[in-house]
XYZ file of C-alpha atoms in Angstrom:
478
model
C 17.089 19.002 47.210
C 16.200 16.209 44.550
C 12.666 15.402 44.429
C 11.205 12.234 44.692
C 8.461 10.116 43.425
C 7.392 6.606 42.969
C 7.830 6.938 38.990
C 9.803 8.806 36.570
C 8.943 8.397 32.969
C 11.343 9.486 30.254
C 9.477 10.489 26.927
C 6.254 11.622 26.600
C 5.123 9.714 23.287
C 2.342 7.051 22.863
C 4.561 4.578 25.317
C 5.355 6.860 27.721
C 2.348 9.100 28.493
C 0.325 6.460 28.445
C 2.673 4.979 31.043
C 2.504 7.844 33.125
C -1.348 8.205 33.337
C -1.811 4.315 34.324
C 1.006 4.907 37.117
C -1.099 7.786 37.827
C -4.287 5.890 37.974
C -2.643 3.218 40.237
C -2.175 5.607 43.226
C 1.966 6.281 42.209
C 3.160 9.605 42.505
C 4.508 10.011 38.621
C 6.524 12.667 36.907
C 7.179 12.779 32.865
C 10.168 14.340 31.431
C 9.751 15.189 27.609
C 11.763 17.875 25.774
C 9.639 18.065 22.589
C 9.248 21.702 20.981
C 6.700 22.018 18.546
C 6.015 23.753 15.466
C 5.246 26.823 17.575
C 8.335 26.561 19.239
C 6.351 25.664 22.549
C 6.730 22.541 25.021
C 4.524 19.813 23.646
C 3.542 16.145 24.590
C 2.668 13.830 22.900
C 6.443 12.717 21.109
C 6.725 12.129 17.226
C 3.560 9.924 16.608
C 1.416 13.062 17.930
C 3.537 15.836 16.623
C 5.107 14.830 13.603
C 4.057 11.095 12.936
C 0.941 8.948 13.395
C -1.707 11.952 13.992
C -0.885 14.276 11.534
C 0.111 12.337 8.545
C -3.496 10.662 9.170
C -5.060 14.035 8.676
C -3.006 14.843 5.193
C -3.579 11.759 4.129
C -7.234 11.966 4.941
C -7.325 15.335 2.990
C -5.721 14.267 0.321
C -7.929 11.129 -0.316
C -11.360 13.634 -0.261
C -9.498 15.421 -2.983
C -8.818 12.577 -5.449
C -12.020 11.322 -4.761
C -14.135 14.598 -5.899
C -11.324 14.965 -8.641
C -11.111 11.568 -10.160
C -14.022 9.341 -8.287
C -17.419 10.887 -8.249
C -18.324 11.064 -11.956
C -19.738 7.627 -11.963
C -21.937 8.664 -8.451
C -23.060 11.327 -10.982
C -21.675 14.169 -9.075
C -19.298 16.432 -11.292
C -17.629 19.637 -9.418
C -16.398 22.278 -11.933
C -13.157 24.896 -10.299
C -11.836 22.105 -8.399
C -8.558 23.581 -6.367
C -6.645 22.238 -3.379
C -5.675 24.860 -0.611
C -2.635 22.991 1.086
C -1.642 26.089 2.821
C -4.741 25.449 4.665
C -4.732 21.473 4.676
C -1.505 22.002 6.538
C -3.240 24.669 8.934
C -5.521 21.833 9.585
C -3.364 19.013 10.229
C -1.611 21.262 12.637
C -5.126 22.449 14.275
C -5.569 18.890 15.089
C -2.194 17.965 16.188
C -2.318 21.047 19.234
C -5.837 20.482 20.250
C -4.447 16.053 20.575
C -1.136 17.064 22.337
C -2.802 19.655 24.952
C -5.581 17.086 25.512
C -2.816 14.832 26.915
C -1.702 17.792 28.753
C -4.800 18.334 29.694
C -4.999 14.927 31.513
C -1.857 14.939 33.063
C -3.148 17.933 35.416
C -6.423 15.813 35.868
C -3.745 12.884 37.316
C -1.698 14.924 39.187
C 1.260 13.904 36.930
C 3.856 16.484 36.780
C 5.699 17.190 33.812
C 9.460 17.740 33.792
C 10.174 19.541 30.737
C 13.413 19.481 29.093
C 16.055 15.958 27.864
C 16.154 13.046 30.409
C 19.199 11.250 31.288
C 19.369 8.255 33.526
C 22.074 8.500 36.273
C 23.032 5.811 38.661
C 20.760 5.156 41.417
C 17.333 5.544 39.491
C 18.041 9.237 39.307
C 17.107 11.312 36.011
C 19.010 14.647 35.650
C 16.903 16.881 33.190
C 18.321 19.164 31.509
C 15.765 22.311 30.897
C 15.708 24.143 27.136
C 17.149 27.156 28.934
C 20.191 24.955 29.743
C 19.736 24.967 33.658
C 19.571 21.081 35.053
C 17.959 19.558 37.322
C 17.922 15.847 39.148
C 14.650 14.155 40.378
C 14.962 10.069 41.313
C 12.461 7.526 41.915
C 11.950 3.962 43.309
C 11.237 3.163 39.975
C 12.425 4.518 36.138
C 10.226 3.888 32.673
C 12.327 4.581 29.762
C 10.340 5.389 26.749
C 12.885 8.415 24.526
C 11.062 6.383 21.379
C 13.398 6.320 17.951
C 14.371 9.066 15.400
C 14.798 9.120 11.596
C 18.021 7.614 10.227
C 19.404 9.641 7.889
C 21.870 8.532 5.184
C 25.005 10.525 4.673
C 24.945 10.823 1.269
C 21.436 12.437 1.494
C 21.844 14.596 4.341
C 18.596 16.747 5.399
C 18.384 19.746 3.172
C 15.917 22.465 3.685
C 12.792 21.554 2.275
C 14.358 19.571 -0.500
C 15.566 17.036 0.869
C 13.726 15.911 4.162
C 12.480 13.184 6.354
C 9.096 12.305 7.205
C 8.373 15.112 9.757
C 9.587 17.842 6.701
C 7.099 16.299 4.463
C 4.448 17.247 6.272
C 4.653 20.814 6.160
C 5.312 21.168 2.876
C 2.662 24.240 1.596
C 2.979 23.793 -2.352
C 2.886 20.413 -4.237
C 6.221 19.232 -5.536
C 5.969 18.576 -9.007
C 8.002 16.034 -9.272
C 8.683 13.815 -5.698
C 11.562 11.305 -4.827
C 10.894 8.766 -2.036
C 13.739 6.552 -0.707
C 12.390 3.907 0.836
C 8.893 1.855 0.139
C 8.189 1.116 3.841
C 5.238 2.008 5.557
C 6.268 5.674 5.889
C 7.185 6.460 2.287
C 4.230 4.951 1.507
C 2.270 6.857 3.139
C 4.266 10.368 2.595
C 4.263 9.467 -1.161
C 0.803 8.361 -1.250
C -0.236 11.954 0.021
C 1.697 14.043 -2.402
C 0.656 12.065 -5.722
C -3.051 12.493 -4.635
C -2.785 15.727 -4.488
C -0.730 16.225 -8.166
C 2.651 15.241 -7.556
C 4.454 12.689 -10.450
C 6.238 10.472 -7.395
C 8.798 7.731 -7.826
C 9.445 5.676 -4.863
C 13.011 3.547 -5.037
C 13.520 0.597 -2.675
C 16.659 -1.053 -2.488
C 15.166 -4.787 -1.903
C 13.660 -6.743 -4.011
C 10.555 -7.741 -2.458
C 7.837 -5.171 -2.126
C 6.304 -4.755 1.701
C 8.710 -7.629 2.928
C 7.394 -7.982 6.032
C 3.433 -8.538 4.950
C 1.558 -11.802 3.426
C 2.892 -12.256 -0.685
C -0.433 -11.722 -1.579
C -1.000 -8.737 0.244
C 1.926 -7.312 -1.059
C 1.533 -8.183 -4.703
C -2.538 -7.158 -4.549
C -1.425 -3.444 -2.992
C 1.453 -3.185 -5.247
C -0.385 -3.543 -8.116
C -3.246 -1.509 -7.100
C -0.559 1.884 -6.372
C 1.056 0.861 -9.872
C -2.713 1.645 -11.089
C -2.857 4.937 -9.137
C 0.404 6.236 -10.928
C 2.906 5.319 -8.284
C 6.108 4.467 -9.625
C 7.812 1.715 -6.999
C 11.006 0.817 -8.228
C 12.436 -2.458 -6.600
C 15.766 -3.504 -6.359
C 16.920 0.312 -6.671
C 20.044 0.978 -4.710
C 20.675 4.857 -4.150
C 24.370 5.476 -4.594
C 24.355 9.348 -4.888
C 22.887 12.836 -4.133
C 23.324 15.637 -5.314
C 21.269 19.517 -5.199
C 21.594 21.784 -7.498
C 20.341 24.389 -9.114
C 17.655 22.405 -11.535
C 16.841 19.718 -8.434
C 17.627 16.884 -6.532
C 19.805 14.418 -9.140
C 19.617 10.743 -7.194
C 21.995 8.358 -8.617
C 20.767 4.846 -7.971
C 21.758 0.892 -9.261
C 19.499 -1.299 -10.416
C 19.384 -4.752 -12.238
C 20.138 -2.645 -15.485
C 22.921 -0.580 -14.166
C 23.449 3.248 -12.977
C 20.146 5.354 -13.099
C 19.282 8.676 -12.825
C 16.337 10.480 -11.454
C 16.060 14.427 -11.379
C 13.386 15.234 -8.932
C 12.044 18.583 -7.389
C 12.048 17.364 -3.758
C 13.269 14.231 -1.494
C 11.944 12.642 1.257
C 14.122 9.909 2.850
C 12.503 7.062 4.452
C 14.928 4.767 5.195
C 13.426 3.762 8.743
C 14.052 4.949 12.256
C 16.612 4.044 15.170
C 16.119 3.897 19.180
C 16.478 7.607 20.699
C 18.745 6.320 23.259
C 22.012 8.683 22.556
C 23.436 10.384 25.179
C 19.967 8.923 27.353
C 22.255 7.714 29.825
C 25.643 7.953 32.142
C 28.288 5.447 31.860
C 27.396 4.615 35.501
C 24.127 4.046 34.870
C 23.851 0.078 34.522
C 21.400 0.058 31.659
C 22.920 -1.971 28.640
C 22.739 -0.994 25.023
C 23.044 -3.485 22.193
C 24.449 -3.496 18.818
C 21.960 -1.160 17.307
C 21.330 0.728 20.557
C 18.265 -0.262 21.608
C 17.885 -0.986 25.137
C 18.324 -4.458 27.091
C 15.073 -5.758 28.818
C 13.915 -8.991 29.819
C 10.739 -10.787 29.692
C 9.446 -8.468 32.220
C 10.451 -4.673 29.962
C 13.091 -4.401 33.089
C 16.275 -3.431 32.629
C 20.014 -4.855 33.820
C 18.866 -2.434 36.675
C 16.121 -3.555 39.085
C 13.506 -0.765 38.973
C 14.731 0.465 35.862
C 12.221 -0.228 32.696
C 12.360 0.352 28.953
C 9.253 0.107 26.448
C 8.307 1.193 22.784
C 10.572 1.904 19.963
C 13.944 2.071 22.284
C 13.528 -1.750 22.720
C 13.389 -4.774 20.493
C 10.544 -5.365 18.699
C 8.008 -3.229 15.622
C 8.244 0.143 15.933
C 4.378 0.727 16.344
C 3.058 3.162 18.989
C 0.302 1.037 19.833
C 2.924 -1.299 21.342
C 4.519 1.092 23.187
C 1.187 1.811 24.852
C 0.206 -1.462 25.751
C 3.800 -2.003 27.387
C 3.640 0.845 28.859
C 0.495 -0.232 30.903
C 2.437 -3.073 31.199
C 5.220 -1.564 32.668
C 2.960 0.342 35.538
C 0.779 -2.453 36.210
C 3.815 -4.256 37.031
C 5.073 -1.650 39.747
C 1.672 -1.594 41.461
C 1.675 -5.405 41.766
C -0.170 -6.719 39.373
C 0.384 -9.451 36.551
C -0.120 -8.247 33.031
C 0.410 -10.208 29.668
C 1.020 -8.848 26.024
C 0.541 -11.220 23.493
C 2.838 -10.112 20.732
C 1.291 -12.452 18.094
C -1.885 -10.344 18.267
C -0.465 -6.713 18.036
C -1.679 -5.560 14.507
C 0.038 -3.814 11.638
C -1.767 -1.120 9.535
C -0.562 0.896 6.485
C -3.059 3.851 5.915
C -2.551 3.974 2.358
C -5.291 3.854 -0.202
C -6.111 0.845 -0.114
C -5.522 0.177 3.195
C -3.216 -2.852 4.236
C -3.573 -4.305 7.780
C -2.778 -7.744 9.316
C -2.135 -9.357 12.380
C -0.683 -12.742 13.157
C 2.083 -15.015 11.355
C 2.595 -14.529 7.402
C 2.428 -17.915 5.363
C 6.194 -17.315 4.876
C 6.388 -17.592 8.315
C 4.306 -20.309 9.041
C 6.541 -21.797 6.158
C 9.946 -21.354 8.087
C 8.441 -22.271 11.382
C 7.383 -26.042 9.306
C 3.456 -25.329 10.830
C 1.073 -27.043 8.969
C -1.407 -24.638 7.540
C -5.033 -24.221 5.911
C -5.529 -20.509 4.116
C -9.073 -19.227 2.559
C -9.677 -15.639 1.288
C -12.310 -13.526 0.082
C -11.787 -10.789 -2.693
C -13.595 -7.534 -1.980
C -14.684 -7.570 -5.585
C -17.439 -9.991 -4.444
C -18.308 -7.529 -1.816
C -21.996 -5.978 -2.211
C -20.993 -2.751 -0.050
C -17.076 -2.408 -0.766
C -18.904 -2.536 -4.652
C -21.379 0.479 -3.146
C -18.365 2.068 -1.869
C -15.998 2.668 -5.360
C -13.817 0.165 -3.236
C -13.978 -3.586 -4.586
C -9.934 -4.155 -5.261
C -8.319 -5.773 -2.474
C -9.044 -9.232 -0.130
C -8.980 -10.827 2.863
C -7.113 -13.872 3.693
C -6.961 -16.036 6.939
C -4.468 -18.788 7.835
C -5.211 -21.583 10.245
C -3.689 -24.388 12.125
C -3.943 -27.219 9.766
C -4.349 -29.569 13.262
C -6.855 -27.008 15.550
C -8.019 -24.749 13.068
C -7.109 -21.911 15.207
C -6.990 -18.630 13.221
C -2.761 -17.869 12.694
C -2.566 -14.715 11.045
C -5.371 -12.770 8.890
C -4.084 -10.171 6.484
C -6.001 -7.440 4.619
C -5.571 -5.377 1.489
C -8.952 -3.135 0.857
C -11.621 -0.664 2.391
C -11.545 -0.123 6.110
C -8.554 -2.555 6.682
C -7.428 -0.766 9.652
C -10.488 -1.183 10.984
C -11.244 -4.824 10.069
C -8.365 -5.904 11.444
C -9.287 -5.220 14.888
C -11.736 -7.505 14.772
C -8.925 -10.065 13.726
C -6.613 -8.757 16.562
C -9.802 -10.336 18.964
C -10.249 -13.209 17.550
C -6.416 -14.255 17.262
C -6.427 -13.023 21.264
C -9.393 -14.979 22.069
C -8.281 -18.389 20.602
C -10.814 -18.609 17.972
C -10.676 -21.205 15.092
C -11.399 -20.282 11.779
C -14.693 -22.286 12.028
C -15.357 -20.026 15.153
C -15.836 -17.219 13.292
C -17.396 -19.114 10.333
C -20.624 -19.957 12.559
C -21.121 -15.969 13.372
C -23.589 -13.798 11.968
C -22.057 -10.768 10.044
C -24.219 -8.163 9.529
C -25.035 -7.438 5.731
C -24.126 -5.419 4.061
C -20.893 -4.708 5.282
C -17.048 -4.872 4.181
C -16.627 -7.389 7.606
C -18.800 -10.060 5.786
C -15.428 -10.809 3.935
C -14.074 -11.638 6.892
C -17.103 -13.759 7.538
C -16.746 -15.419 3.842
C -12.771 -15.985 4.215
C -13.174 -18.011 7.319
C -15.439 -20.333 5.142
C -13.099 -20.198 2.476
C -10.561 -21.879 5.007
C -12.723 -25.195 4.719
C -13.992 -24.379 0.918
C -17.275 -23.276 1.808
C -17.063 -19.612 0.896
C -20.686 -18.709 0.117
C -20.111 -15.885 -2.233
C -16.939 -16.948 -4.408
C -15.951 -19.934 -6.236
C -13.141 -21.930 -4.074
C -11.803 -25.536 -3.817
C -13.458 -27.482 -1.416
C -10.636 -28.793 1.536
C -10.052 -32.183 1.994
């Protein structure tokens, strides 16, 4: 007999648990099917951002950053440490402490809302039915008056630098790395290469990074980009721009990538590889023929305005749909999504959904890009604020960086606000409320920030806008 609920979410990552506990909270009787197998070769929620993305890179990075900081940063604090070592055996044991004790806390509270978990690969059948197929092979069918697709994406990875044992790896393999490479590749200087590298030159490694466009962090503000790119030049990461990779090849004295730039063929001998080319919707083999769900070009799923489907009842959300692969999106759509079934009305506003990179320094904005604004012909006021004129970013070791706000040349209403500096992930959240709330840049001018604190360069950008920036020279607007 095929069991029944109200709700059948596919993937358990930041989209679609979170779906399933609001379904649960609305009164719907929910089931989750996830097939993840962790490290310890046991069921496990939570999807990649838990197990091998978001949550534990955090931790190494946050590891990695105390190191440097003892081994390079405290002399001027007047604190010297003599025998200095790194364990990263044990930073690893960490990372993975914190990882189980995150993924059975979401276990945890799908017992306390009665949501049962289906464990084993989803597949949508026609009807709103989901055949799961357990790791022991036996299947299973459960359907539902209504489906929430959320299988999330995977790494791509490029044929001519095909996963490798630990030397050549993706994202998730560079995390459980237990010695320090001496001498790291990265292809690919997007957010998670950053990040990966970023981690393994703190803690010793010599790491070249080599994108193949020619703009670094194409996506973020110009000047965040060129402030951050500079700053990691400083820190001894090599980015290479405009560096094509052409060839791989292992042997027995490394990985030898072959890659074209503007001077020609280049060669870099390096003792491990991690590819970082991006990521692609999970969607293969996710559904029958019959199904009715369509696929586009790149596989991501169909939805309208609403996350539904070509199939009434049948939803999609996160990184399986268009739109920045960011698990805090998935989330908030998956609320969406079950806030929808019970009746409600729910609203995303996709021009306030924040980006972070948790690099050091941190970059983080929200909101249109003056290159944007640009293309879109909106007429535009910017200020910014440079952290170097920051009393407690100055306190904190942590003065490189700034803040910079765009507003509606007409309304003044705050655009975009973009970050490069301390705390940035954290700032921008503040930024994420105001852009959500409507605020003008004068708004937030007229606000008390308390002192001292890295926000007041929020504060002092938003006066910058109309050239009244309190703690920095700027030109007065007309």
């Amino acid at each position: 007999m095929t069991d029944k609920y109200d709700v059948i979410v596919v993937g358990a990552g930041p989209g679609g648990y979170v779906a399933a506990i609001r379904c649960a909270q609305l009164g719907l009787k929910t089931a989750c099917v996830e097939e993840w197998i962790n490290k310890q070769q046991k069921p496990a929620l939570g999807g990649t951002c838990l197990n091998v993305g978001c949550i534990p890179s955090k931790a190494l990075l946050e590891s990695s950053e105390r190191y440097e900081e003892i081994a390079k940063h405290n002399a001027d604090h007047g604190i010297t440490v003599d025998g200095l070592q790194i364990d990263v055996a044990k930073m690893i044991a960490r990372k993975d402490k914190i990882v189980s004790q995150l993924t059975g806390g979401i276990e945890q509270l799908f017992k306390a809302n009665g949501i049962t978990w289906l464990q084993g690969r989803g597949k949508l059948l026609a009807g709103k039915q989901v055949e799961v197929t357990a790791h022991d092979g036996t299947v299973s069918t459960a359907a539902a008056d209504n489906v929430i697709i959320a299988v999330g994406s995977t790494p791509i990875e490029l044929p001519i630098a095909k996963w490798l044992d630990t030397r050549i790896v993706d994202s998730a393999g560079a995390l459980d790395w237990e010695t320090t490479p001496g001498k790291l590749g990265v292809i690919g200087a997007g957010v998670i290469g950053l990040e990966m590298g970023s981690v393994w030159r703190r803690l010793g490694s010599e790491v070249v990074v080599l994108e193949a466009m020619d703009d670094f962090l194409g996506a973020a503000d110009r000047d965040v980009a060129k402030s951050a790119q500079m700053q990691f030049k400083k820190q001894g990461l090599d980015i290479r721009l405009s560096s094509k990779v052409a060839k791989v090849d292992v042997g027995d004295n490394g990985v030898t990538v072959t890659y074209n730039d503007p001077k020609g063929e280049q060669t870099l001998v390096v003792d491990r590889l991690i590819v970082a080319v991006g990521r692609k919707s999970n969607t293969a083999g996710a559904f029958a023929a019959d199904s009715g769900v369509q696929l586009d070009d790149r596989g991501r799923v169909v939805v309208d305005a609403h996350l539904q489907t070509a199939v009434p009842g049948v939803y999609a959300i996160g990184d399986c749909i268009v739109g920045p692969m960011l698990a805090h999106k998935a989330s908030e759509e998956g609320v969406l999504v079950a806030e929808q079934i019970a009746g409600q009305k729910p609203h995303i506003n996709y021009d306030a959904i924040p980006w972070v990179i948790y690099t050091h320094p941190e970059i983080a904005w929200v909101g249109k890009t003056e290159a944007e604004l640009k293309a879109a012909g909106v007429a535009y006021n910017t200020g910014s604020f440079p952290f170097a004129a920051n009393g407690r970013a100055k306190a904190m070791d942590q003065a490189d960086g700034l803040v910079k706000v765009l507003a509606d040349a007409k309304t003044d209403r705050i655009l975009g606000v973009h970050f490069v500096g301390p705390l940035a992930s954290e700032l921008v959240g503040q930024a994420v409320i105001a852009i959500e709330t409507e605020c003008s840049s004068e708004d937030l001018a007229r606000m008390t920030f308390a002192h001292p604190t890295v926000s007041e360069a929020i504060h002092e950008a938003m006066l910058a806008v109309d050239g009244r920036a309190l703690h920095a020279v700027g030109k007065k607007r007309k």
